[in-house]
PDB file of C-alpha atoms in Angstrom:
ATOM      1  CA  MET A 516      11.720 -26.151   4.267  1.00 45.00           C
ATOM      2  CA  LYS A 517      13.992 -25.118   6.923  1.00 41.00           C
ATOM      3  CA  ALA A 518      12.786 -21.462   7.137  1.00 46.00           C
ATOM      4  CA  ARG A 519       9.378 -22.658   6.808  1.00 45.00           C
ATOM      5  CA  CYS A 520       9.350 -25.187   9.796  1.00 42.00           C
ATOM      6  CA  ALA A 521      11.181 -22.678  12.144  1.00 45.00           C
ATOM      7  CA  PHE A 522       8.647 -19.683  10.951  1.00 47.00           C
ATOM      8  CA  LEU A 523       5.814 -22.201  12.079  1.00 42.00           C
ATOM      9  CA  ALA A 524       7.316 -22.904  15.237  1.00 44.00           C
ATOM     10  CA  LEU A 525       7.772 -19.122  15.801  1.00 47.00           C
ATOM     11  CA  THR A 526       4.202 -18.777  14.973  1.00 45.00           C
ATOM     12  CA  PHE A 527       3.020 -21.434  17.415  1.00 40.00           C
ATOM     13  CA  LEU A 528       4.992 -19.927  20.291  1.00 43.00           C
ATOM     14  CA  ALA A 529       3.507 -16.436  19.218  1.00 47.00           C
ATOM     15  CA  LEU A 530       0.098 -17.552  19.373  1.00 45.00           C
ATOM     16  CA  ALA A 531       0.627 -19.431  22.677  1.00 42.00           C
ATOM     17  CA  GLY A 532       1.880 -16.055  24.319  1.00 45.00           C
ATOM     18  CA  ALA A 533      -0.827 -13.812  23.060  1.00 46.00           C
ATOM     19  CA  ARG A 534      -3.951 -15.674  24.424  1.00 48.00           C
ATOM     20  CA  PRO A 535      -6.295 -13.592  22.540  1.00 44.00           C
ATOM     21  CA  PRO A 536     -10.293 -13.872  23.287  1.00 48.00           C
ATOM     22  CA  MET A 537     -11.201 -13.087  19.516  1.00 52.00           C
ATOM     23  CA  ARG A 538     -12.688 -13.995  16.371  1.00 71.00           C
ATOM     24  CA  TYR A 539      -9.716 -14.719  14.703  1.00 84.00           C
ATOM     25  CA  GLN A 540      -6.381 -16.180  15.867  1.00 89.00           C
ATOM     26  CA  PRO A 541      -3.299 -13.786  15.389  1.00 94.00           C
ATOM     27  CA  ASP A 542      -1.679 -16.196  12.844  1.00 94.00           C
ATOM     28  CA  PRO A 543       1.439 -14.658  10.802  1.00 97.00           C
ATOM     29  CA  SER A 544       1.537 -17.761   9.037  1.00 96.00           C
ATOM     30  CA  SER A 545      -1.759 -16.701   7.240  1.00 97.00           C
ATOM     31  CA  VAL A 546      -0.502 -13.336   6.361  1.00 98.00           C
ATOM     32  CA  PHE A 547       2.784 -15.280   4.831  1.00 97.00           C
ATOM     33  CA  ALA A 548       0.228 -17.484   2.714  1.00 97.00           C
ATOM     34  CA  ALA A 549      -1.489 -14.281   1.638  1.00 98.00           C
ATOM     35  CA  GLU A 550       1.810 -12.731   0.463  1.00 98.00           C
ATOM     36  CA  LEU A 551       2.735 -16.081  -1.408  1.00 97.00           C
ATOM     37  CA  ALA A 552      -0.731 -16.165  -3.108  1.00 98.00           C
ATOM     38  CA  PHE A 553      -0.549 -12.306  -4.039  1.00 98.00           C
ATOM     39  CA  ASN A 554       3.296 -12.808  -5.680  1.00 98.00           C
ATOM     40  CA  ARG A 555       1.999 -16.096  -7.432  1.00 98.00           C
ATOM     41  CA  LEU A 556      -1.061 -14.017  -8.908  1.00 98.00           C
ATOM     42  CA  ALA A 557       1.035 -11.468  -9.940  1.00 98.00           C
ATOM     43  CA  GLN A 558       3.580 -13.810 -11.992  1.00 98.00           C
ATOM     44  CA  GLN A 559       0.616 -15.799 -13.316  1.00 98.00           C
ATOM     45  CA  LYS A 560      -2.000 -12.920 -14.152  1.00 98.00           C
ATOM     46  CA  GLY A 561       0.058  -9.961 -14.235  1.00 98.00           C
ATOM     47  CA  GLN A 562       1.537  -7.450 -11.601  1.00 98.00           C
ATOM     48  CA  TRP A 563      -1.188  -4.731 -11.576  1.00 98.00           C
ATOM     49  CA  THR A 564      -3.957  -7.211 -12.032  1.00 98.00           C
ATOM     50  CA  ALA A 565      -2.848  -8.898  -8.894  1.00 98.00           C
ATOM     51  CA  PHE A 566      -2.560  -5.533  -6.957  1.00 98.00           C
ATOM     52  CA  ARG A 567      -6.090  -4.645  -8.093  1.00 98.00           C
ATOM     53  CA  GLU A 568      -7.535  -8.130  -7.098  1.00 98.00           C
ATOM     54  CA  THR A 569      -6.035  -8.042  -3.718  1.00 98.00           C
ATOM     55  CA  ALA A 570      -6.536  -4.573  -2.637  1.00 98.00           C
ATOM     56  CA  ALA A 571      -9.164  -3.248  -0.130  1.00 98.00           C
ATOM     57  CA  ASP A 572     -11.628  -0.633  -1.667  1.00 97.00           C
ATOM     58  CA  GLU A 573      -9.863   2.165   0.295  1.00 97.00           C
ATOM     59  CA  ALA A 574      -6.091   1.040  -0.254  1.00 98.00           C
ATOM     60  CA  VAL A 575      -3.691   3.631  -0.592  1.00 98.00           C
ATOM     61  CA  MET A 576      -0.338   3.597  -2.720  1.00 98.00           C
ATOM     62  CA  PHE A 577       2.021   6.414  -3.447  1.00 97.00           C
ATOM     63  CA  THR A 578       2.989   8.080  -6.687  1.00 95.00           C
ATOM     64  CA  PRO A 579       4.986   9.507  -4.798  1.00 94.00           C
ATOM     65  CA  GLN A 580       1.771  11.441  -3.232  1.00 95.00           C
ATOM     66  CA  ARG A 581      -0.726   9.025  -1.412  1.00 97.00           C
ATOM     67  CA  VAL A 582      -3.499   7.989  -4.122  1.00 97.00           C
ATOM     68  CA  LEU A 583      -6.503   5.445  -3.833  1.00 98.00           C
ATOM     69  CA  ALA A 584      -4.854   2.228  -5.276  1.00 98.00           C
ATOM     70  CA  LYS A 585      -7.950   1.229  -7.172  1.00 97.00           C
ATOM     71  CA  GLN A 586      -8.365   4.511  -8.932  1.00 97.00           C
ATOM     72  CA  TRP A 587      -4.676   4.561 -10.025  1.00 98.00           C
ATOM     73  CA  LEU A 588      -4.661   0.805 -10.873  1.00 98.00           C
ATOM     74  CA  LYS A 589      -8.083   1.056 -12.978  1.00 97.00           C
ATOM     75  CA  GLY A 590      -7.054   0.315 -16.391  1.00 95.00           C
ATOM     76  CA  ARG A 591      -3.435   0.249 -15.904  1.00 97.00           C
ATOM     77  CA  ALA A 592      -1.630  -2.227 -18.206  1.00 97.00           C
ATOM     78  CA  ASP A 593       0.603  -5.036 -16.585  1.00 98.00           C
ATOM     79  CA  PRO A 594       4.269  -4.666 -17.369  1.00 97.00           C
ATOM     80  CA  PRO A 595       5.543  -7.851 -19.561  1.00 97.00           C
ATOM     81  CA  THR A 596       7.118  -9.498 -16.503  1.00 97.00           C
ATOM     82  CA  SER A 597       6.003  -8.715 -12.810  1.00 98.00           C
ATOM     83  CA  VAL A 598       8.299  -7.817  -9.762  1.00 98.00           C
ATOM     84  CA  SER A 599       8.654 -10.800  -7.485  1.00 98.00           C
ATOM     85  CA  TRP A 600       8.998 -10.382  -3.802  1.00 98.00           C
ATOM     86  CA  THR A 601       9.327 -12.293  -0.447  1.00 96.00           C
ATOM     87  CA  PRO A 602       8.160 -11.239   2.912  1.00 97.00           C
ATOM     88  CA  SER A 603      10.844 -11.423   5.881  1.00 97.00           C
ATOM     89  CA  THR A 604       9.163 -10.227   8.680  1.00 97.00           C
ATOM     90  CA  ILE A 605       5.296 -10.337   9.559  1.00 98.00           C
ATOM     91  CA  ILE A 606       3.643  -8.437  12.524  1.00 98.00           C
ATOM     92  CA  VAL A 607      -0.046  -9.315  13.585  1.00 98.00           C
ATOM     93  CA  SER A 608      -2.521  -7.451  15.809  1.00 97.00           C
ATOM     94  CA  CYS A 609      -3.515  -9.318  19.051  1.00 96.00           C
ATOM     95  CA  ASP A 610      -7.067  -9.550  17.787  1.00 95.00           C
ATOM     96  CA  GLY A 611      -5.857 -11.152  14.472  1.00 96.00           C
ATOM     97  CA  ASN A 612      -7.503  -8.580  12.176  1.00 96.00           C
ATOM     98  CA  LEU A 613      -4.551  -6.223  11.182  1.00 97.00           C
ATOM     99  CA  ALA A 614      -0.980  -7.177   9.805  1.00 98.00           C
ATOM    100  CA  ALA A 615       2.221  -5.608   8.726  1.00 98.00           C
ATOM    101  CA  SER A 616       4.689  -7.409   6.127  1.00 98.00           C
ATOM    102  CA  THR A 617       7.958  -6.360   4.932  1.00 98.00           C
ATOM    103  CA  GLY A 618      10.493  -7.933   2.631  1.00 98.00           C
ATOM    104  CA  ASN A 619      12.763  -7.583  -0.375  1.00 98.00           C
ATOM    105  CA  TRP A 620      11.613  -7.451  -4.031  1.00 98.00           C
ATOM    106  CA  LYS A 621      13.220  -8.064  -7.494  1.00 98.00           C
ATOM    107  CA  ARG A 622      12.417  -6.719 -10.777  1.00 97.00           C
ATOM    108  CA  PRO A 623      13.287  -8.743 -13.990  1.00 96.00           C
ATOM    109  CA  ASP A 624      16.211  -6.268 -14.956  1.00 96.00           C
ATOM    110  CA  GLY A 625      17.885  -7.241 -11.491  1.00 97.00           C
ATOM    111  CA  SER A 626      16.969  -4.178  -9.830  1.00 98.00           C
ATOM    112  CA  VAL A 627      16.207  -4.671  -6.107  1.00 98.00           C
ATOM    113  CA  GLY A 628      14.310  -2.896  -3.230  1.00 98.00           C
ATOM    114  CA  TYR A 629      11.937  -3.534  -0.021  1.00 98.00           C
ATOM    115  CA  PHE A 630       8.107  -3.223   0.411  1.00 98.00           C
ATOM    116  CA  THR A 631       6.090  -3.001   3.391  1.00 98.00           C
ATOM    117  CA  THR A 632       2.230  -3.833   3.303  1.00 98.00           C
ATOM    118  CA  ILE A 633      -0.374  -3.427   5.649  1.00 98.00           C
ATOM    119  CA  TRP A 634      -3.063  -6.119   5.512  1.00 98.00           C
ATOM    120  CA  ARG A 635      -6.794  -6.157   7.194  1.00 97.00           C
ATOM    121  CA  ARG A 636      -9.137  -8.726   7.360  1.00 97.00           C
ATOM    122  CA  ASP A 637     -12.454  -8.357   5.299  1.00 95.00           C
ATOM    123  CA  LYS A 638     -15.969  -9.328   6.302  1.00 93.00           C
ATOM    124  CA  LYS A 639     -15.460 -12.814   4.969  1.00 94.00           C
ATOM    125  CA  GLY A 640     -12.234 -13.072   7.157  1.00 95.00           C
ATOM    126  CA  GLU A 641      -9.986 -12.833   4.041  1.00 97.00           C
ATOM    127  CA  TRP A 642      -6.582 -10.614   4.098  1.00 98.00           C
ATOM    128  CA  LYS A 643      -6.762  -7.501   1.679  1.00 98.00           C
ATOM    129  CA  TRP A 644      -3.934  -5.046   1.460  1.00 98.00           C
ATOM    130  CA  ILE A 645      -4.959  -1.510   2.769  1.00 98.00           C
ATOM    131  CA  MET A 646      -1.166   0.155   2.251  1.00 98.00           C
ATOM    132  CA  ASP A 647       1.504  -0.706   0.010  1.00 98.00           C
ATOM    133  CA  HIS A 648       4.795   1.159  -0.465  1.00 98.00           C
ATOM    134  CA  GLY A 649       8.638   0.440  -0.910  1.00 97.00           C
ATOM    135  CA  ASP A 650      11.748   1.850  -2.387  1.00 97.00           C
ATOM    136  CA  THR A 651      14.438   0.849  -4.825  1.00 97.00           C
ATOM    137  CA  LEU A 652      17.959   0.072  -3.091  1.00 97.00           C
ATOM    138  CA  ALA A 653      21.410  -0.155  -4.480  1.00 97.00           C
ATOM    139  CA  VAL A 654      21.697  -3.524  -2.785  1.00 96.00           C
ATOM    140  CA  ALA A 655      18.901  -5.568  -1.299  1.00 96.00           C
ATOM    141  CA  ARG A 656      18.390  -5.664   2.299  1.00 94.00           C
ATOM    142  CA  GLU A 657      20.092  -8.623   4.193  1.00 92.00           C
ATOM    143  CA  ALA A 658      17.382 -11.431   4.556  1.00 87.00           C
ATOM    144  CA  PRO A 659      17.196 -13.168   7.892  1.00 87.00           C
ATOM    145  CA  GLU A 660      17.822 -16.714   7.965  1.00 87.00           C
ATOM    146  CA  PHE A 661      14.721 -17.558   9.222  1.00 89.00           C
ATOM    147  CA  LEU A 662      11.390 -15.991   8.600  1.00 92.00           C
ATOM    148  CA  THR A 663      10.099 -13.665  11.593  1.00 95.00           C
ATOM    149  CA  GLY A 664       6.520 -13.670  12.965  1.00 97.00           C
ATOM    150  CA  LYS A 665       5.549 -11.319  15.722  1.00 97.00           C
ATOM    151  CA  VAL A 666       2.312 -10.751  17.746  1.00 97.00           C
ATOM    152  CA  ALA A 667       1.294  -7.813  19.492  1.00 97.00           C
ATOM    153  CA  THR A 668       0.431  -8.186  23.225  1.00 97.00           C
ATOM    154  CA  CYS A 669      -3.332  -7.618  23.844  1.00 94.00           C
ATOM    155  CA  LYS A 670      -4.304  -4.336  25.062  1.00 86.00           C
ATOM    156  CA  ARG A 671      -6.781  -4.212  28.041  1.00 72.00           C
ATOM    157  CA  ASN A 672      -7.149  -0.326  27.985  1.00 58.00           C
ATOM    158  CA  ARG A 673      -5.948  -0.050  31.539  1.00 47.00           C
ATOM    159  CA  ASP A 674      -5.669   3.259  33.233  1.00 44.00           C
ATOM    160  CA  GLY A 675      -2.034   4.545  32.378  1.00 46.00           C
ATOM    161  CA  GLU A 676      -1.391   2.503  29.258  1.00 56.00           C
ATOM    162  CA  GLY A 677      -0.158   4.111  26.333  1.00 58.00           C
ATOM    163  CA  SER A 678      -2.338   5.705  23.550  1.00 53.00           C
ATOM    164  CA  PRO A 679      -2.132   4.995  19.946  1.00 57.00           C
ATOM    165  CA  PRO A 680       0.071   7.064  17.936  1.00 57.00           C
ATOM    166  CA  GLY A 681      -1.590   9.212  15.373  1.00 51.00           C
ATOM    167  CA  GLY A 682      -4.911   9.499  17.005  1.00 45.00           C
ATOM    168  CA  LYS A 683      -8.587   8.578  15.157  1.00 43.00           C
ATOM    169  CA  PRO A 684      -8.539   8.835  11.312  1.00 43.00           C
ATOM    170  CA  ASP A 685     -10.886  11.048   9.586  1.00 42.00           C
ATOM    171  CA  LYS A 686     -14.320   9.935   8.111  1.00 40.00           C
ATOM    172  CA  GLY A 687     -13.533   7.841   5.236  1.00 41.00           C
ATOM    173  CA  GLU A 688     -10.060   7.119   5.915  1.00 47.00           C
ATOM    174  CA  THR A 689      -8.430   3.811   6.847  1.00 54.00           C
ATOM    175  CA  PRO A 690      -8.140   3.373  10.353  1.00 55.00           C
ATOM    176  CA  PRO A 691      -4.245   3.347  11.148  1.00 66.00           C
ATOM    177  CA  MET A 692      -4.825   0.868  13.959  1.00 68.00           C
ATOM    178  CA  SER A 693      -6.323  -2.557  14.733  1.00 75.00           C
ATOM    179  CA  GLY A 694      -9.634  -2.636  16.433  1.00 83.00           C
ATOM    180  CA  ASP A 695      -7.792  -3.449  19.672  1.00 89.00           C
ATOM    181  CA  ASP A 696      -5.192  -0.786  19.237  1.00 93.00           C
ATOM    182  CA  SER A 697      -2.316  -3.240  19.525  1.00 96.00           C
ATOM    183  CA  LEU A 698      -0.909  -2.648  16.108  1.00 97.00           C
ATOM    184  CA  THR A 699      -0.739   0.856  14.488  1.00 97.00           C
ATOM    185  CA  TRP A 700       0.503   2.069  11.537  1.00 97.00           C
ATOM    186  CA  SER A 701       1.219   5.872   9.936  1.00 97.00           C
ATOM    187  CA  ALA A 702       2.283   7.178   6.332  1.00 97.00           C
ATOM    188  CA  ASP A 703       3.484  10.772   6.415  1.00 97.00           C
ATOM    189  CA  VAL A 704       4.226  12.227   2.990  1.00 97.00           C
ATOM    190  CA  ALA A 705       5.889  15.731   2.663  1.00 97.00           C
ATOM    191  CA  THR A 706       4.825  18.255  -0.141  1.00 95.00           C
ATOM    192  CA  ASP A 707       8.281  17.144  -1.864  1.00 95.00           C
ATOM    193  CA  GLY A 708       7.117  13.621  -2.097  1.00 95.00           C
ATOM    194  CA  SER A 709       9.412  12.137   0.581  1.00 97.00           C
ATOM    195  CA  ARG A 710       7.449   9.815   2.999  1.00 98.00           C
ATOM    196  CA  ARG A 711       7.876   7.801   6.260  1.00 98.00           C
ATOM    197  CA  VAL A 712       6.070   4.878   7.100  1.00 98.00           C
ATOM    198  CA  THR A 713       5.865   3.431  10.461  1.00 98.00           C
ATOM    199  CA  VAL A 714       4.381   0.464  12.153  1.00 98.00           C
ATOM    200  CA  ARG A 715       4.517   0.118  16.055  1.00 98.00           C
ATOM    201  CA  MET A 716       3.118  -2.890  18.293  1.00 97.00           C
ATOM    202  CA  TRP A 717       2.051  -2.828  21.815  1.00 97.00           C
ATOM    203  CA  ASN A 718       4.538  -5.007  23.805  1.00 96.00           C
ATOM    204  CA  GLY A 719       2.575  -4.794  27.170  1.00 96.00           C
ATOM    205  CA  ALA A 720       4.262  -1.548  28.293  1.00 95.00           C
ATOM    206  CA  ASP A 721       4.526   0.733  25.421  1.00 96.00           C
ATOM    207  CA  TYR A 722       4.408   0.728  21.765  1.00 97.00           C
ATOM    208  CA  GLU A 723       7.409  -0.399  20.116  1.00 97.00           C
ATOM    209  CA  THR A 724       8.723   0.522  16.637  1.00 98.00           C
ATOM    210  CA  VAL A 725       8.868  -2.459  14.458  1.00 98.00           C
ATOM    211  CA  ILE A 726       8.986  -1.101  10.980  1.00 98.00           C
ATOM    212  CA  ASP A 727      10.276   2.730  10.012  1.00 98.00           C
ATOM    213  CA  ASP A 728      10.832   3.318   6.586  1.00 98.00           C
ATOM    214  CA  LYS A 729      11.957   6.482   5.221  1.00 97.00           C
ATOM    215  CA  VAL A 730      11.936   7.270   1.370  1.00 97.00           C
ATOM    216  CA  ALA A 731      13.810  10.324   0.106  1.00 96.00           C
ATOM    217  CA  ALA A 732      12.071  12.683  -2.362  1.00 93.00           C
ATOM    218  CA  GLY A 733      12.272  12.159  -5.856  1.00 84.00           C
ATOM    219  CA  ARG A 734      12.133   8.253  -5.471  1.00 80.00           C
TER     220      ARG A 734
END
């Protein structure tokens, strides 16, 4: 309860500072709720079932090369017991349409690791994940005492402002940025299967790296 109250208070301050003129409020707590529902669905209905039901049509995973999630998940049997996870940091774009969450996961056998998930609102305004990845760790990352919520600064496209890293996507690819360019992400996979997932948010002056995951080959 202490962590939840602190998270809600932080969310309120972030919303007050963003002052976004948009359809959706950039609310980290709504992404937190989506993550909790996702995890609960996995425990109740099965791990891969939950991934299928919450994924956008163009969502991607890594096995270790990039694959379309719904194709890879189609017909895949759920493990007897699902992995469980809890987000520790959530970053939302200024327009409230794109978000990134990261935190720790744990398998029934006691093994641990981390995850990073990119979320985007669909036409109904519901959060769907569009990228999910993670890695195993010898020891879990230290979880912060309080859940952290961040909101990107609104970008007004003034002359001299930074350009979003990565450029525009090819036709049919998931856009690697929010509609207002205030939150961007990239996932680069090498031929050996190693990858790097990066999330950057606009802080009013430049793009600040807020997530930088590196996964070695063979993981």
